[in-house]
Amino acid sequence: MAVPSDLFDDARAMWDELVELRRRWHRIPEIGLELPRTREVLLEALEGLGLEVSTGEALSSVTAVLRGGRPGPAVLLRADMDALPVTEQSAEPVRSEHEGVMHACGHDLHMAGLVGAARLLAARREEIPGSVVLMFQPGEEGRHGARLMIEEGVLDAAGERVVAAYGLHVFSGQVSSGIVTGRAGTEFAAVDTLHVTVHGRGGHGSAPHAALDPVPVAAEIVLALQSAVTRQFSIFDPVVVTVGKIWAGTKDNIIPATAHLDATVRTFSPATHGEIEARLRRVVEHVAAAHGLTAEVEWESGYPTTDNDPAETERAERVAVELFGPDGWEAMADPVAGAEDFSYVLHEVPGSYLILGATPPGQDPLTAAYNHSALATFDEAVLPRAAALLAGLALDRLSQG
Ligand SMILES: [Zn+2]
């Protein structure tokens, strides 16, 4: 067995220090690619572990390489670091001291979990056959931080390309505390944004024939997009288009010159993700053209699909069960329709991204405040599990050679 039988016990023994570390980060959340205070605490937490530490150029990332005592390949473990523009109203034991900023997505727990994994691995350094790259990443929330770290060489930080990559995300709802879940194939959607401006010609509301009214055209585009979703894509590879914002005009009796709409577009396979932009553009532009107007499309690319390698996800299940028992793992039936930028890493190397339930005790996972909510509260009891799972995945993969 490649996962040491005392790994979870050792992780539980560091519960206090992981909680304290997590709370330090919870008090000082920062947004985006530059997280100076967060990084300061992280660098301090990694001191004395004998790691090769380097910091990013385009973002305040930290890459730390742990060299095992025996030869072997390199694997990567990742934690994201950034917070959200949310005013905290949680039931956490400590609250954000930064006005209007909150660790509402649990990335503070991710950092503490990965520091815990680093300590577990450092304590076993001599027996480790290979290297572990620790990827601490800012800018997960829409800033493509993982892509920037790949551009700066994180996948080759050990001097060779990593052979596998793992990460996890805590959920303050949906999944019971302590349960690890994941799925082979697509786990998170690709998310893009469609911005449309319909250009017409303004005029008097009493004389539409003398104008080019963009409002009914925009309305027709909203419905045509839904028809395209159901008629042009396989029902077994779903697409979600939601027009969440639509606006035009100033007054009931004035035909405006333009109308606008914004839609979120979610796809669940690389193939469909590759086709969706062209198809939606065609619908939008041609509906406008049918009425003698034009429509301008701006396509804002978000994150690609997060694709878990089947063999690495089987490994994750086995490691979770070895560490936490058969109740510690639940298969995930459907992908999550949110997006995650660890997707960029998983498009380069095989790996698996796991969900770790952190619903507060006594709360129903289905109604507990979920990630990104001002009320989101995470169960800190999961920290040793996060540390043991990440360390266990690295050790199990490295023992394979
Ligand atoms: Zn997150």
Short mmCIF file of C-alpha atoms and ligand atoms in Angstrom, two decimals:
data_model
loop_
_atom_site.label_atom_id
_atom_site.label_comp_id
_atom_site.label_asym_id
_atom_site.label_seq_id
_atom_site.Cartn_x
_atom_site.Cartn_y
_atom_site.Cartn_z
CA MET A 1 0.00 0.00 0.00
CA ALA A 2 1.41 3.32 -1.05
CA VAL A 3 -0.55 5.49 1.35
CA PRO A 4 1.07 5.33 4.81
CA SER A 5 -1.40 4.03 7.41
CA ASP A 6 -0.46 6.80 9.86
CA LEU A 7 -0.92 9.66 7.36
CA PHE A 8 -4.41 10.68 8.49
CA ASP A 9 -3.47 10.38 12.18
CA ASP A 10 -0.48 12.65 11.61
CA ALA A 11 -2.76 15.10 9.78
CA ARG A 12 -5.26 15.09 12.65
CA ALA A 13 -2.44 15.79 15.08
CA MET A 14 -1.80 19.12 13.31
CA TRP A 15 -5.47 20.19 13.39
CA ASP A 16 -4.87 23.12 15.78
CA GLU A 17 -2.08 24.64 13.74
CA LEU A 18 -3.98 24.24 10.46
CA VAL A 19 -7.05 25.93 11.98
CA GLU A 20 -4.95 28.80 13.27
CA LEU A 21 -3.28 29.22 9.89
CA ARG A 22 -6.61 29.13 8.08
CA ARG A 23 -8.03 31.77 10.42
CA ARG A 24 -5.06 34.05 9.81
CA TRP A 25 -5.87 33.97 6.11
CA HIS A 26 -9.59 34.27 6.73
CA ARG A 27 -9.01 37.64 8.46
CA ILE A 28 -6.99 39.13 5.60
CA PRO A 29 -8.69 38.16 2.32
CA GLU A 30 -7.31 39.71 -0.87
CA ILE A 31 -8.68 39.77 -4.42
CA GLY A 32 -7.09 39.08 -7.79
CA LEU A 33 -3.54 38.38 -8.88
CA GLU A 34 -1.64 40.40 -6.27
CA LEU A 35 -2.09 39.05 -2.73
CA PRO A 36 0.89 40.45 -0.77
CA ARG A 37 -0.33 39.82 2.79
CA THR A 38 -1.65 36.36 1.93
CA ARG A 39 1.71 35.46 0.40
CA GLU A 40 3.62 36.78 3.41
CA VAL A 41 1.71 34.43 5.73
CA LEU A 42 2.22 31.56 3.28
CA LEU A 43 5.98 32.05 2.97
CA GLU A 44 6.22 32.08 6.76
CA ALA A 45 4.17 28.86 7.00
CA LEU A 46 6.47 27.08 4.53
CA GLU A 47 9.66 28.06 6.34
CA GLY A 48 11.81 25.28 7.75
CA LEU A 49 10.36 22.53 5.55
CA GLY A 50 13.41 22.37 3.28
CA LEU A 51 11.50 23.43 0.16
CA GLU A 52 12.86 25.17 -2.95
CA VAL A 53 10.60 28.23 -2.92
CA SER A 54 10.14 30.69 -5.79
CA THR A 55 7.63 33.48 -6.36
CA GLY A 56 5.80 34.62 -9.49
CA GLU A 57 6.43 37.60 -11.75
CA ALA A 58 3.01 38.35 -13.24
CA LEU A 59 1.18 37.41 -10.06
CA SER A 60 2.01 36.86 -6.39
CA SER A 61 2.16 33.09 -6.71
CA VAL A 62 4.38 30.74 -4.72
CA THR A 63 5.90 27.58 -6.16
CA ALA A 64 7.64 25.24 -3.71
CA VAL A 65 9.45 22.04 -4.69
CA LEU A 66 9.92 19.24 -2.21
CA ARG A 67 12.67 16.81 -3.24
CA GLY A 68 12.25 13.25 -2.02
CA GLY A 69 15.18 11.17 -0.81
CA ARG A 70 14.85 8.69 -3.67
CA PRO A 71 14.77 9.18 -7.44
CA GLY A 72 11.44 9.31 -9.24
CA PRO A 73 9.07 11.53 -11.21
CA ALA A 74 7.43 14.78 -10.14
CA VAL A 75 3.79 15.42 -9.27
CA LEU A 76 1.92 18.67 -8.61
CA LEU A 77 -0.47 19.68 -5.82
CA ARG A 78 -2.36 22.95 -6.09
CA ALA A 79 -4.16 25.39 -3.81
CA ASP A 80 -5.72 28.66 -4.93
CA MET A 81 -5.28 31.75 -2.74
CA ASP A 82 -7.70 34.55 -3.66
CA ALA A 83 -10.92 35.87 -2.11
CA LEU A 84 -14.08 37.58 -3.41
CA PRO A 85 -15.70 41.04 -3.29
CA VAL A 86 -18.31 40.00 -0.72
CA THR A 87 -19.19 41.62 2.62
CA GLU A 88 -18.96 38.80 5.11
CA GLN A 89 -22.03 37.79 7.12
CA SER A 90 -20.91 34.25 7.93
CA ALA A 91 -20.99 32.33 11.20
CA GLU A 92 -17.21 31.77 11.04
CA PRO A 93 -15.29 31.98 14.34
CA VAL A 94 -13.24 34.84 12.86
CA ARG A 95 -14.36 37.35 10.26
CA SER A 96 -12.73 39.28 7.46
CA GLU A 97 -10.97 42.47 8.57
CA HIS A 98 -10.92 43.74 4.98
CA GLU A 99 -14.10 45.70 4.25
CA GLY A 100 -16.10 44.22 1.38
CA VAL A 101 -13.71 41.29 0.83
CA MET A 102 -14.28 37.73 2.02
CA HIS A 103 -12.83 34.26 1.65
CA ALA A 104 -16.30 33.14 0.54
CA CYS A 105 -15.00 30.31 -1.66
CA GLY A 106 -12.87 28.55 0.95
CA HIS A 107 -9.50 29.20 -0.70
CA ASP A 108 -8.14 29.93 2.80
CA LEU A 109 -8.87 26.28 3.65
CA HIS A 110 -7.18 25.18 0.42
CA MET A 111 -3.94 26.95 1.40
CA ALA A 112 -4.01 25.54 4.93
CA GLY A 113 -4.70 22.05 3.57
CA LEU A 114 -1.78 22.23 1.16
CA VAL A 115 0.58 23.56 3.84
CA GLY A 116 -0.53 20.59 5.95
CA ALA A 117 0.23 18.25 3.04
CA ALA A 118 3.67 19.85 2.66
CA ARG A 119 4.39 19.17 6.34
CA LEU A 120 3.22 15.55 6.07
CA LEU A 121 5.41 15.03 3.01
CA ALA A 122 8.44 16.81 4.48
CA ALA A 123 8.27 14.50 7.51
CA ARG A 124 8.51 11.52 5.11
CA ARG A 125 11.00 13.07 2.71
CA GLU A 126 13.60 10.29 2.85
CA GLU A 127 11.16 7.61 1.62
CA ILE A 128 9.62 9.70 -1.17
CA PRO A 129 10.59 8.47 -4.67
CA GLY A 130 10.48 11.74 -6.60
CA SER A 131 9.49 15.38 -6.18
CA VAL A 132 6.34 17.25 -5.29
CA VAL A 133 5.60 20.69 -6.77
CA LEU A 134 3.36 22.79 -4.52
CA MET A 135 1.44 25.33 -6.61
CA PHE A 136 -0.05 28.21 -4.60
CA GLN A 137 -2.08 30.24 -7.07
CA PRO A 138 -3.70 33.69 -6.93
CA GLY A 139 -6.39 34.83 -9.34
CA GLU A 140 -8.63 31.76 -9.56
CA GLU A 141 -11.76 33.92 -9.47
CA GLY A 142 -11.88 34.95 -13.13
CA ARG A 143 -8.27 36.11 -13.47
CA HIS A 144 -6.77 33.01 -15.14
CA GLY A 145 -4.06 32.70 -12.45
CA ALA A 146 -3.39 29.03 -13.28
CA ARG A 147 -2.72 29.88 -16.92
CA LEU A 148 -0.25 32.58 -15.87
CA MET A 149 1.56 30.15 -13.56
CA ILE A 150 1.78 27.60 -16.39
CA GLU A 151 3.28 30.32 -18.61
CA GLU A 152 5.83 31.00 -15.86
CA GLY A 153 6.80 27.32 -15.79
CA VAL A 154 5.07 25.80 -12.76
CA LEU A 155 4.59 22.44 -14.51
CA ASP A 156 8.38 22.14 -14.98
CA ALA A 157 9.39 23.65 -11.63
CA ALA A 158 11.05 20.39 -10.51
CA GLY A 159 13.32 20.40 -13.58
CA GLU A 160 11.05 18.02 -15.47
CA ARG A 161 7.38 18.01 -16.46
CA VAL A 162 5.09 16.76 -13.69
CA VAL A 163 3.43 13.43 -14.51
CA ALA A 164 0.21 14.14 -12.60
CA ALA A 165 -1.60 16.99 -10.86
CA TYR A 166 -4.17 17.09 -8.07
CA GLY A 167 -6.20 19.71 -6.27
CA LEU A 168 -9.34 19.98 -4.21
CA HIS A 169 -12.16 22.39 -3.52
CA VAL A 170 -14.16 22.71 -0.31
CA PHE A 171 -17.93 23.27 -0.55
CA SER A 172 -19.79 24.96 2.32
CA GLY A 173 -23.01 23.30 1.12
CA GLN A 174 -24.19 20.56 -1.27
CA VAL A 175 -21.80 17.92 0.12
CA SER A 176 -21.72 16.63 3.72
CA SER A 177 -18.68 17.53 5.76
CA GLY A 178 -15.68 15.28 5.23
CA ILE A 179 -17.00 13.51 2.12
CA VAL A 180 -14.67 13.47 -0.89
CA THR A 181 -16.38 13.39 -4.25
CA GLY A 182 -15.31 13.58 -7.87
CA ARG A 183 -15.97 12.13 -11.30
CA ALA A 184 -14.02 10.94 -14.31
CA GLY A 185 -14.34 13.15 -17.38
CA THR A 186 -15.91 16.59 -17.16
CA GLU A 187 -16.24 17.75 -13.58
CA PHE A 188 -16.73 21.50 -14.08
CA ALA A 189 -18.22 23.31 -17.07
CA ALA A 190 -16.57 25.71 -19.47
CA VAL A 191 -17.99 29.18 -18.91
CA ASP A 192 -17.96 32.00 -21.45
CA THR A 193 -19.89 35.25 -21.73
CA LEU A 194 -21.78 36.49 -24.78
CA HIS A 195 -22.24 40.26 -25.12
CA VAL A 196 -24.62 41.42 -27.86
CA THR A 197 -25.41 44.90 -29.14
CA VAL A 198 -28.25 45.17 -31.65
CA HIS A 199 -27.82 48.25 -33.83
CA GLY A 200 -31.02 49.77 -35.25
CA ARG A 201 -32.17 53.31 -35.86
CA GLY A 202 -34.04 55.30 -33.26
CA GLY A 203 -37.30 57.13 -33.84
CA HIS A 204 -40.77 58.02 -32.56
CA GLY A 205 -42.69 55.18 -30.92
CA SER A 206 -45.73 56.03 -33.06
CA ALA A 207 -43.84 55.47 -36.34
CA PRO A 208 -41.84 52.24 -36.16
CA HIS A 209 -41.78 51.94 -39.99
CA ALA A 210 -39.59 55.04 -40.07
CA ALA A 211 -37.12 53.55 -37.60
CA LEU A 212 -35.29 50.23 -37.16
CA ASP A 213 -36.47 48.97 -33.80
CA PRO A 214 -33.80 46.87 -32.02
CA VAL A 215 -36.10 45.83 -29.14
CA PRO A 216 -38.17 43.08 -30.84
CA VAL A 217 -34.97 41.88 -32.53
CA ALA A 218 -33.26 41.54 -29.15
CA ALA A 219 -36.31 39.66 -27.84
CA GLU A 220 -36.20 37.33 -30.86
CA ILE A 221 -32.48 36.73 -30.29
CA VAL A 222 -33.19 35.64 -26.69
CA LEU A 223 -35.64 33.00 -27.93
CA ALA A 224 -33.54 32.00 -30.94
CA LEU A 225 -30.61 31.29 -28.61
CA GLN A 226 -32.79 28.86 -26.65
CA SER A 227 -33.88 27.15 -29.87
CA ALA A 228 -30.27 26.85 -30.97
CA VAL A 229 -29.36 25.24 -27.65
CA THR A 230 -32.06 22.58 -27.95
CA ARG A 231 -31.90 22.01 -31.73
CA GLN A 232 -28.19 22.27 -32.56
CA PHE A 233 -26.55 20.34 -29.72
CA SER A 234 -26.85 16.77 -28.50
CA ILE A 235 -29.14 16.36 -25.54
CA PHE A 236 -26.43 14.11 -24.06
CA ASP A 237 -23.87 16.92 -24.14
CA PRO A 238 -25.84 19.78 -22.67
CA VAL A 239 -25.46 23.50 -23.23
CA VAL A 240 -26.81 26.22 -20.95
CA VAL A 241 -27.35 29.75 -22.25
CA THR A 242 -28.91 32.17 -19.79
CA VAL A 243 -29.56 35.76 -20.81
CA GLY A 244 -29.17 37.36 -17.42
CA LYS A 245 -29.15 40.97 -18.50
CA ILE A 246 -31.06 42.84 -21.22
CA TRP A 247 -31.48 46.56 -21.60
CA ALA A 248 -32.58 49.24 -24.07
CA GLY A 249 -34.30 52.56 -24.29
CA THR A 250 -35.33 55.43 -22.04
CA LYS A 251 -39.08 55.94 -22.45
CA ASP A 252 -42.17 54.10 -23.69
CA ASN A 253 -42.70 56.24 -26.79
CA ILE A 254 -39.12 56.42 -28.04
CA ILE A 255 -37.60 53.70 -30.22
CA PRO A 256 -33.99 53.38 -29.10
CA ALA A 257 -31.06 53.06 -31.50
CA THR A 258 -29.56 50.06 -29.74
CA ALA A 259 -30.48 47.14 -27.50
CA HIS A 260 -28.09 45.01 -25.47
CA LEU A 261 -28.01 41.62 -23.88
CA ASP A 262 -25.48 39.61 -21.89
CA ALA A 263 -25.62 35.84 -21.52
CA THR A 264 -23.61 33.23 -19.65
CA VAL A 265 -22.77 30.19 -21.79
CA ARG A 266 -21.92 26.84 -20.18
CA THR A 267 -20.70 23.76 -22.01
CA PHE A 268 -19.51 20.39 -20.76
CA SER A 269 -17.20 18.96 -23.43
CA PRO A 270 -14.17 20.37 -25.23
CA ALA A 271 -15.83 19.54 -28.58
CA THR A 272 -18.99 21.54 -27.88
CA HIS A 273 -16.95 24.29 -26.25
CA GLY A 274 -15.01 24.52 -29.51
CA GLU A 275 -18.18 25.02 -31.59
CA ILE A 276 -20.43 27.11 -29.42
CA GLU A 277 -19.06 30.57 -30.17
CA ALA A 278 -19.42 30.27 -33.95
CA ARG A 279 -22.94 28.85 -33.71
CA LEU A 280 -24.26 31.49 -31.32
CA ARG A 281 -22.66 34.29 -33.36
CA ARG A 282 -24.42 32.96 -36.44
CA VAL A 283 -27.80 32.94 -34.71
CA VAL A 284 -27.41 36.45 -33.31
CA GLU A 285 -26.11 38.05 -36.50
CA HIS A 286 -28.63 36.38 -38.78
CA VAL A 287 -31.69 37.10 -36.64
CA ALA A 288 -30.69 40.77 -36.74
CA ALA A 289 -30.04 40.60 -40.49
CA ALA A 290 -33.47 39.05 -41.08
CA HIS A 291 -35.02 42.33 -39.90
CA GLY A 292 -32.55 44.63 -41.65
CA LEU A 293 -30.55 45.40 -38.51
CA THR A 294 -27.06 44.38 -37.46
CA ALA A 295 -25.83 42.77 -34.26
CA GLU A 296 -22.37 43.02 -32.85
CA VAL A 297 -21.10 40.09 -30.80
CA GLU A 298 -18.34 40.26 -28.25
CA TRP A 299 -17.26 36.83 -26.97
CA GLU A 300 -15.53 36.82 -23.60
CA SER A 301 -13.67 33.55 -23.03
CA GLY A 302 -13.80 32.16 -19.52
CA TYR A 303 -12.33 28.89 -18.28
CA PRO A 304 -12.36 25.66 -20.30
CA THR A 305 -13.93 22.44 -19.03
CA THR A 306 -12.24 20.78 -16.03
CA ASP A 307 -11.52 17.25 -17.25
CA ASN A 308 -10.53 14.56 -14.76
CA ASP A 309 -8.40 11.69 -15.99
CA PRO A 310 -10.32 8.41 -15.38
CA ALA A 311 -7.33 6.47 -13.98
CA GLU A 312 -6.30 9.34 -11.71
CA THR A 313 -9.88 9.69 -10.48
CA GLU A 314 -9.96 5.96 -9.69
CA ARG A 315 -6.78 6.55 -7.73
CA ALA A 316 -8.45 9.43 -5.86
CA GLU A 317 -11.35 7.20 -4.88
CA ARG A 318 -9.00 4.44 -3.67
CA VAL A 319 -6.81 6.87 -1.70
CA ALA A 320 -9.86 8.55 -0.11
CA VAL A 321 -11.25 5.16 0.94
CA GLU A 322 -7.86 4.01 2.29
CA LEU A 323 -7.56 7.19 4.35
CA PHE A 324 -11.12 7.84 5.48
CA GLY A 325 -12.95 4.51 5.02
CA PRO A 326 -15.68 3.56 2.53
CA ASP A 327 -17.97 6.35 3.80
CA GLY A 328 -15.31 8.93 2.94
CA TRP A 329 -15.99 8.81 -0.80
CA GLU A 330 -19.10 9.48 -2.88
CA ALA A 331 -19.22 9.27 -6.66
CA MET A 332 -20.38 12.52 -8.27
CA ALA A 333 -23.32 11.90 -10.61
CA ASP A 334 -23.33 15.14 -12.62
CA PRO A 335 -20.72 17.79 -13.36
CA VAL A 336 -20.88 21.15 -11.59
CA ALA A 337 -22.00 23.94 -13.95
CA GLY A 338 -19.52 26.38 -12.43
CA ALA A 339 -15.97 26.68 -13.75
CA GLU A 340 -12.51 26.28 -12.29
CA ASP A 341 -9.15 27.38 -13.67
CA PHE A 342 -7.31 24.25 -12.51
CA SER A 343 -8.80 23.18 -15.87
CA TYR A 344 -5.73 24.72 -17.55
CA VAL A 345 -3.44 22.36 -15.59
CA LEU A 346 -5.60 19.32 -16.34
CA HIS A 347 -5.49 20.14 -20.06
CA GLU A 348 -1.67 19.81 -19.87
CA VAL A 349 -1.17 16.81 -17.57
CA PRO A 350 -3.44 14.01 -16.32
CA GLY A 351 -4.83 14.42 -12.87
CA SER A 352 -7.92 14.77 -10.79
CA TYR A 353 -9.70 17.61 -9.07
CA LEU A 354 -11.75 16.63 -6.05
CA ILE A 355 -14.53 18.20 -4.02
CA LEU A 356 -14.31 18.01 -0.22
CA GLY A 357 -17.62 18.62 1.60
CA ALA A 358 -17.33 21.24 4.35
CA THR A 359 -20.98 21.87 5.25
CA PRO A 360 -21.08 23.11 8.87
CA PRO A 361 -22.21 20.46 11.36
CA GLY A 362 -25.95 20.41 12.02
CA GLN A 363 -26.82 21.98 8.67
CA ASP A 364 -28.56 20.37 5.73
CA PRO A 365 -26.11 20.34 2.80
CA LEU A 366 -28.96 21.13 0.41
CA THR A 367 -29.90 24.37 2.17
CA ALA A 368 -26.59 25.46 3.76
CA ALA A 369 -25.18 28.72 2.37
CA TYR A 370 -23.03 27.72 -0.58
CA ASN A 371 -19.68 29.06 -1.82
CA HIS A 372 -19.66 32.76 -2.86
CA SER A 373 -22.52 33.57 -0.46
CA ALA A 374 -21.90 36.25 2.20
CA LEU A 375 -23.25 33.65 4.64
CA ALA A 376 -20.96 30.80 3.50
CA THR A 377 -19.44 29.07 6.53
CA PHE A 378 -16.91 26.23 6.16
CA ASP A 379 -16.40 23.37 8.60
CA GLU A 380 -12.76 23.64 9.72
CA ALA A 381 -12.87 20.00 10.84
CA VAL A 382 -12.11 19.03 7.23
CA LEU A 383 -8.62 20.57 7.24
CA PRO A 384 -6.76 17.36 8.24
CA ARG A 385 -8.67 15.50 5.52
CA ALA A 386 -7.59 18.06 2.94
CA ALA A 387 -3.96 17.71 4.03
CA ALA A 388 -4.00 13.90 4.15
CA LEU A 389 -5.80 13.54 0.83
CA LEU A 390 -3.37 15.77 -1.06
CA ALA A 391 -0.30 14.16 0.51
CA GLY A 392 -1.77 10.68 -0.03
CA LEU A 393 -2.42 11.33 -3.72
CA ALA A 394 1.16 12.51 -4.25
CA LEU A 395 2.67 9.55 -2.39
CA ASP A 396 0.44 7.03 -4.16
CA ARG A 397 1.27 8.40 -7.62
CA LEU A 398 5.01 8.64 -6.93
CA SER A 399 5.17 5.07 -5.62
CA GLN A 400 3.97 3.99 -9.07
CA GLY A 401 7.19 5.35 -10.60
ZN ZN B 1 -13.27 28.58 -5.48
#
